[in-house]
CSV table of C-alpha atoms in Angstrom, one decimal:
chain,number,residue,atom,x,y,z
I,1333,MET,CA,0.0,0.0,0.0
I,1334,ALA,CA,1.1,3.5,-0.7
I,1335,LYS,CA,1.8,5.8,2.2
I,1336,LYS,CA,-0.6,8.7,2.6
I,1337,VAL,CA,1.1,12.1,2.3
I,1338,ASN,CA,0.0,14.7,4.8
I,1339,LYS,CA,0.1,18.2,3.4
I,1340,ASN,CA,1.3,19.6,6.7
I,1341,GLN,CA,4.5,17.5,6.5
I,1342,ARG,CA,5.8,19.4,3.4
I,1343,THR,CA,7.7,22.1,5.4
I,1344,ASP,CA,10.4,22.7,2.8
I,1345,ARG,CA,8.2,24.9,0.5
I,1346,ILE,CA,9.6,28.1,1.9
I,1347,LYS,CA,13.2,26.9,1.7
I,1348,ASN,CA,13.1,26.4,-2.0
I,1349,SER,CA,11.1,29.6,-2.9
I,1350,VAL,CA,12.6,32.9,-4.1
I,1351,LYS,CA,12.0,35.7,-1.6
I,1352,ASN,CA,10.7,39.0,-3.0
I,1353,ARG,CA,11.4,41.8,-0.6
I,1354,MET,CA,8.9,44.5,-1.5
I,1355,ALA,CA,8.0,47.9,0.0
I,1356,LYS,CA,4.7,49.8,-0.4
I,1357,VAL,CA,5.3,53.5,-1.3
I,1358,VAL,CA,2.5,55.9,-0.6
I,1359,VAL,CA,2.8,59.4,-2.0
I,1360,ALA,CA,0.3,62.2,-1.2
I,1361,VAL,CA,-0.4,64.5,-4.1
I,1362,LYS,CA,-2.3,67.8,-3.5
I,1363,LYS,CA,-4.8,68.9,-6.1
I,1364,GLU,CA,-5.5,72.5,-7.1
I,1365,ASN,CA,-8.7,72.5,-5.0
I,1366,GLY,CA,-6.8,71.7,-1.8
I,1367,GLN,CA,-7.8,68.0,-1.6
I,1368,TYR,CA,-5.2,65.3,-1.4
I,1369,THR,CA,-5.0,62.0,-3.3
I,1370,PHE,CA,-2.7,59.1,-2.5
I,1371,ARG,CA,-0.8,57.1,-5.0
I,1372,GLN,CA,0.3,53.6,-3.9
I,1373,LYS,CA,3.0,51.5,-5.6
I,1374,MET,CA,4.8,48.3,-4.7
I,1375,VAL,CA,8.5,48.5,-5.5
I,1376,PRO,CA,11.5,46.3,-4.6
I,1377,ILE,CA,13.3,47.5,-1.5
I,1378,ASP,CA,16.4,48.4,-3.5
I,1379,GLU,CA,14.5,50.9,-5.5
I,1380,VAL,CA,12.6,52.7,-2.7
I,1381,LYS,CA,14.9,55.8,-2.6
I,1382,ALA,CA,14.8,56.2,-6.4
I,1383,GLU,CA,11.1,56.0,-6.4
I,1384,LEU,CA,10.7,58.6,-3.7
I,1385,GLN,CA,13.0,61.0,-5.5
I,1386,ALA,CA,11.0,60.5,-8.7
I,1387,ALA,CA,7.7,61.2,-6.8
I,1388,GLN,CA,9.0,64.5,-5.4
I,1389,ALA,CA,10.1,65.8,-8.8
């Protein structure tokens, strides 16, 4: 007989996966009428500073 495989025993799923380290960047933009809107963007952690500088320009 075949051995039944329990899905909880497969603990090596995370070990073999590629980790994406992402950051959520939220930028407030003021409209002409005084209201604010918020732009959200997910970027890799390495590109956070570049994205913030681009948002300020």
